[in-house]
Amino acid sequence: MKVKTLGQFIIERQSDFPYAKGELSRLLRDIGIASKIVNRAVTKAGLIEILGETGDTNVHGEQVKKLDVFANEQFIAAFKAGGEVCAIASEENDDIIPIYSDISKNAKYVVGIDPLDGSGNIDVNVSVGTIFAIYRRKSEVDSAGQLSDFLQSGLKQIAAGYVVYGSSCMLVYSTGRGVNGFTLDPSIGEFCLSHPDIKIPEHGKIYSINEGNYLRFPDGVKKYIKYCQEEDKSTDRPYSSRYIGSFVADFHRNLMKGGIFIYPSTAKSPQGKLRLLYECHPMAFIVEQAGGMATDGFQRILEKKIALLHQRTPLFIGSKAMVEKAMEFMREFSSEKV
Ligand code: P6P
C-alpha cells in the first residue's frame, strides 16, 4: 500500500477548509511533532530516569509523574513555537496558559489537552495517551487567549484527537469529516495513514468500567452491568469485561472493536472522574464522527454546559446501541439528572 504521511494527508484534506489558510494544518503538524517526542520518552521511560514521581501533586491532588511534566512541557513548547495557538488549558495546570508573541499575535485557536492520560500506568508499562480538543478563539485576535475561549460547547470543537503510546504509537483525529488513524513508523519518523475512515461497530461485546466501585454506582449502572453479564445468545451476552484503567487505551480498543466505556458518578466522585473539556469533549467528538455515542447517562456530552476549566462529568461512551441500552437503565433506575 502506498505510504501516506500525516503531512501529506493534511495537505490533501486542506481543501476541506477553503477559508483556512493552513493554520489548522500547521497546528495538527505541531501536535504530531510533540507526540513523537513524548513517544520517544515513553518508550524509554524505564531507562532514562524519567520514571518515578516529582513529589508534586496536580490540581486534582494526583501524584504527578515526571513523564506527565515532560509531556506537558513538550506540547506547550510545540504550540508556542508553532504560532497557531493563543492559549492552552492543560490537565497539568490549574489555570490557562495564555500565549502572546510576535509569531502568535494572529493565532486563531485554543487547545484543551490532557498531555499524558493514564499516567498512573507508566511505571507498569501499560499504554498511556494524550487527548486534545481544538477550538476557534472567541476573544479578539492580537491578544492572548482567555478563559472564555475554553468554556464553549463541545459542538464548537473544530478538531479533536488522541495519541495512544502503546504497542505502536497511533494518532487518531477528526476535523468533523470522519475519523482517521495514523501509526508512527519509527524507521522514517512519520505518522502514516493506517486506519482510514474509522467507524465504531454499532454493537459490541465489551464493557469497560471499574467494577471495584460497584457498590457505589447508581442503580442504573448496577442494572446495566448485570445486563452485560446475563446469558443471552441472541444478543451475544454475556459481554467481556475489559478495563485497563487508562482511558485512551480503553477508548481506542472499544473504538476499534466495538464496546462501551463507563465512568459514572460514584460516592467518591459525584460528578464522575473524567474532565469535560480535555477528555470527554474530544472523545465524544471522535466517537460521534465514527458513528458512536457519548452521554453523561442522560444528556449528550457535546451539548453539556461547561462552566469550569476542570469540570468533571459522568461518561458513557462507545457503540451507539450499547450506550442507548445503558441509558434505558439510567432512565428507569437512576432518574436523577446529573
Ligand atoms: P479508576 C487515569 O488516572 C484516568 O484518568 C483514566 O485514564 C482512567 O480511565 C481512569 O482514570 C481510571 O480511574 O478510578 O478506575 O482508577
GROMACS .gro file of C-alpha atoms in nm, residues 33-239:
model
  207
   33ILE     CA    1   0.584   1.666   1.641
   34ALA     CA    2   0.524   1.683   2.018
   35SER     CA    3   0.365   1.336   2.013
   36LYS     CA    4   0.677   1.187   1.853
   37ILE     CA    5   0.897   1.342   2.122
   38VAL     CA    6   0.668   1.217   2.400
   39ASN     CA    7   0.655   0.871   2.243
   40ARG     CA    8   1.033   0.854   2.240
   41ALA     CA    9   1.039   0.934   2.613
   42VAL     CA   10   0.754   0.693   2.696
   43THR     CA   11   0.925   0.406   2.516
   44LYS     CA   12   1.249   0.474   2.706
   45ALA     CA   13   1.087   0.576   3.036
   46GLY     CA   14   1.228   0.282   3.227
   47LEU     CA   15   1.579   0.365   3.112
   48ILE     CA   16   1.621   0.740   3.127
   49GLU     CA   17   1.541   0.803   3.488
   50ILE     CA   18   1.222   0.983   3.396
   51LEU     CA   19   1.005   0.749   3.595
   52GLY     CA   20   0.900   0.795   3.947
   53GLU     CA   21   0.725   1.089   4.096
   54THR     CA   22   0.822   1.453   4.107
   55GLY     CA   23   0.677   1.460   4.456
   56ASP     CA   24   0.431   1.724   4.336
   57THR     CA   25   0.057   1.683   4.314
   58ASN     CA   26  -0.154   1.837   4.035
   59VAL     CA   27  -0.472   2.041   4.065
   60HIS     CA   28  -0.667   1.719   4.120
   61GLY     CA   29  -0.448   1.607   4.411
   62GLU     CA   30  -0.297   1.328   4.200
   63GLN     CA   31   0.070   1.232   4.223
   64VAL     CA   32   0.248   1.390   3.924
   65LYS     CA   33   0.484   1.158   3.737
   66LYS     CA   34   0.794   1.305   3.575
   67LEU     CA   35   0.667   1.193   3.233
   68ASP     CA   36   0.349   1.395   3.294
   69VAL     CA   37   0.559   1.706   3.340
   70PHE     CA   38   0.778   1.623   3.040
   71ALA     CA   39   0.479   1.561   2.812
   72ASN     CA   40   0.310   1.882   2.927
   73GLU     CA   41   0.626   2.081   2.855
   74GLN     CA   42   0.663   1.929   2.508
   75PHE     CA   43   0.311   2.015   2.396
   76ILE     CA   44   0.328   2.366   2.541
   77ALA     CA   45   0.662   2.425   2.368
   78ALA     CA   46   0.528   2.290   2.036
   79PHE     CA   47   0.222   2.516   2.050
   80LYS     CA   48   0.430   2.821   2.143
   81ALA     CA   49   0.679   2.753   1.863
   82GLY     CA   50   0.405   2.685   1.607
   83GLY     CA   51   0.238   3.026   1.647
   84GLU     CA   52  -0.118   2.897   1.582
   85VAL     CA   53  -0.239   2.887   1.945
   86CYS     CA   54  -0.326   3.182   2.171
   87ALA     CA   55  -0.388   2.981   2.491
   88ILE     CA   56  -0.371   2.626   2.631
   89ALA     CA   57  -0.578   2.458   2.902
   90SER     CA   58  -0.387   2.159   3.035
   91GLU     CA   59  -0.487   1.894   3.288
   92GLU     CA   60  -0.149   1.963   3.448
   93ASN     CA   61  -0.208   2.336   3.503
   94ASP     CA   62  -0.457   2.495   3.742
   95ASP     CA   63  -0.514   2.795   3.513
   96ILE     CA   64  -0.499   2.851   3.139
   97ILE     CA   65  -0.161   2.921   2.978
   98PRO     CA   66  -0.206   3.240   2.774
   99ILE     CA   67   0.023   3.270   2.470
  100TYR     CA   68   0.105   3.602   2.303
  101SER     CA   69   0.416   3.665   2.093
  102ASP     CA   70   0.519   3.807   1.758
  103ILE     CA   71   0.455   3.472   1.588
  104SER     CA   72   0.121   3.407   1.760
  105LYS     CA   73  -0.040   3.753   1.751
  106ASN     CA   74  -0.286   3.633   1.486
  107ALA     CA   75  -0.337   3.291   1.642
  108LYS     CA   76  -0.695   3.173   1.593
  109TYR     CA   77  -0.706   2.861   1.809
  110VAL     CA   78  -0.705   2.743   2.170
  111VAL     CA   79  -0.622   2.386   2.273
  112GLY     CA   80  -0.752   2.185   2.568
  113ILE     CA   81  -0.515   1.899   2.641
  114ASP     CA   82  -0.453   1.607   2.873
  115PRO     CA   83  -0.085   1.565   2.790
  116LEU     CA   84  -0.043   1.221   2.941
  117ASP     CA   85  -0.361   1.050   3.049
  118GLY     CA   86  -0.340   0.728   3.247
  119SER     CA   87  -0.001   0.828   3.380
  120GLY     CA   88  -0.051   0.609   3.686
  121ASN     CA   89   0.020   0.320   3.449
  122ILE     CA   90   0.354   0.449   3.320
  123ASP     CA   91   0.566   0.260   3.573
  124VAL     CA   92   0.398  -0.070   3.492
  125ASN     CA   93   0.433  -0.040   3.115
  126VAL     CA   94   0.064  -0.007   3.035
  127SER     CA   95  -0.038   0.212   2.740
  128VAL     CA   96  -0.093   0.580   2.812
  129GLY     CA   97  -0.216   0.861   2.590
  130THR     CA   98  -0.260   1.226   2.502
  131ILE     CA   99  -0.604   1.377   2.437
  132PHE     CA  100  -0.666   1.715   2.272
  133ALA     CA  101  -0.953   1.941   2.171
  134ILE     CA  102  -0.915   2.240   1.939
  135TYR     CA  103  -1.149   2.541   1.945
  136ARG     CA  104  -1.154   2.865   1.749
  137ARG     CA  105  -1.094   3.154   1.991
  138LYS     CA  106  -1.393   3.380   2.075
  139SER     CA  107  -1.174   3.666   2.204
  140GLU     CA  108  -1.023   3.927   1.970
  141VAL     CA  109  -0.700   3.839   1.789
  142ASP     CA  110  -0.378   4.026   1.864
  143SER     CA  111  -0.414   3.935   2.232
  144ALA     CA  112  -0.359   3.629   2.449
  145GLY     CA  113  -0.645   3.381   2.474
  146GLN     CA  114  -0.881   3.395   2.772
  147LEU     CA  115  -1.075   3.152   2.995
  148SER     CA  116  -1.393   3.226   2.798
  149ASP     CA  117  -1.226   3.081   2.487
  150PHE     CA  118  -1.236   2.738   2.657
  151LEU     CA  119  -1.585   2.747   2.805
  152GLN     CA  120  -1.752   2.661   2.476
  153SER     CA  121  -1.994   2.383   2.386
  154GLY     CA  122  -1.831   2.061   2.269
  155LEU     CA  123  -2.017   2.117   1.944
  156LYS     CA  124  -1.785   2.413   1.878
  157GLN     CA  125  -1.475   2.193   1.855
  158ILE     CA  126  -1.315   2.228   1.514
  159ALA     CA  127  -1.090   1.928   1.567
  160ALA     CA  128  -1.015   1.667   1.835
  161GLY     CA  129  -0.789   1.369   1.869
  162TYR     CA  130  -0.575   1.145   2.080
  163VAL     CA  131  -0.239   0.972   2.071
  164VAL     CA  132  -0.205   0.624   2.219
  165TYR     CA  133   0.151   0.529   2.324
  166GLY     CA  134   0.113   0.153   2.315
  167SER     CA  135   0.248  -0.147   2.122
  168SER     CA  136   0.262   0.112   1.846
  169CYS     CA  137   0.219   0.489   1.863
  170MET     CA  138  -0.106   0.598   1.696
  171LEU     CA  139  -0.251   0.943   1.634
  172VAL     CA  140  -0.629   0.940   1.577
  173TYR     CA  141  -0.811   1.265   1.497
  174SER     CA  142  -1.112   1.422   1.333
  175THR     CA  143  -1.180   1.768   1.193
  176GLY     CA  144  -1.551   1.693   1.161
  177ARG     CA  145  -1.523   1.494   0.839
  178GLY     CA  146  -1.473   1.141   0.969
  179VAL     CA  147  -1.201   0.986   1.184
  180ASN     CA  148  -0.858   0.878   1.058
  181GLY     CA  149  -0.579   0.688   1.235
  182PHE     CA  150  -0.205   0.723   1.174
  183THR     CA  151   0.060   0.486   1.301
  184LEU     CA  152   0.413   0.611   1.372
  185ASP     CA  153   0.671   0.440   1.153
  186PRO     CA  154   0.986   0.482   1.365
  187SER     CA  155   1.208   0.390   1.070
  188ILE     CA  156   1.112   0.716   0.894
  189GLY     CA  157   0.984   0.909   1.199
  190GLU     CA  158   0.649   0.979   1.030
  191PHE     CA  159   0.286   0.912   1.124
  192CYS     CA  160   0.145   0.713   0.830
  193LEU     CA  161  -0.224   0.663   0.747
  194SER     CA  162  -0.307   0.314   0.875
  195HIS     CA  163  -0.677   0.334   0.969
  196PRO     CA  164  -0.869   0.549   0.716
  197ASP     CA  165  -1.230   0.647   0.794
  198ILE     CA  166  -1.263   0.466   1.129
  199LYS     CA  167  -1.618   0.357   1.221
  200ILE     CA  168  -1.711   0.208   1.558
  201PRO     CA  169  -1.932  -0.104   1.532
  202GLU     CA  170  -2.297  -0.027   1.620
  203HIS     CA  171  -2.292  -0.320   1.864
  204GLY     CA  172  -2.002  -0.451   2.069
  205LYS     CA  173  -1.932  -0.728   2.319
  206ILE     CA  174  -1.701  -0.538   2.555
  207TYR     CA  175  -1.796  -0.331   2.857
  208SER     CA  176  -1.532  -0.125   3.036
  209ILE     CA  177  -1.591   0.000   3.390
  210ASN     CA  178  -1.408  -0.013   3.724
  211GLU     CA  179  -1.628  -0.272   3.897
  212GLY     CA  180  -1.437  -0.214   4.219
  213ASN     CA  181  -1.673   0.083   4.262
  214TYR     CA  182  -1.981  -0.136   4.205
  215LEU     CA  183  -2.138  -0.079   4.546
  216ARG     CA  184  -2.120   0.297   4.496
  217PHE     CA  185  -2.260   0.307   4.141
  218PRO     CA  186  -2.604   0.450   4.058
  219ASP     CA  187  -2.868   0.173   4.042
  220GLY     CA  188  -2.900   0.218   3.664
  221VAL     CA  189  -2.531   0.134   3.621
  222LYS     CA  190  -2.558  -0.170   3.850
  223LYS     CA  191  -2.855  -0.296   3.646
  224TYR     CA  192  -2.666  -0.240   3.318
  225ILE     CA  193  -2.362  -0.432   3.446
  226LYS     CA  194  -2.588  -0.726   3.537
  227TYR     CA  195  -2.747  -0.698   3.190
  228CYS     CA  196  -2.399  -0.728   3.034
  229GLN     CA  197  -2.331  -1.039   3.244
  230GLU     CA  198  -2.659  -1.225   3.173
  231GLU     CA  199  -2.661  -1.521   2.931
  232ASP     CA  200  -2.850  -1.434   2.611
  233LYS     CA  201  -2.706  -1.576   2.290
  234SER     CA  202  -2.943  -1.367   2.076
  235THR     CA  203  -2.764  -1.051   2.194
  236ASP     CA  204  -2.413  -1.202   2.222
  237ARG     CA  205  -2.427  -1.187   2.603
  238PRO     CA  206  -2.252  -1.222   2.841
  239TYR     CA  207  -2.016  -0.950   2.717
   0.00000   0.00000   0.00000
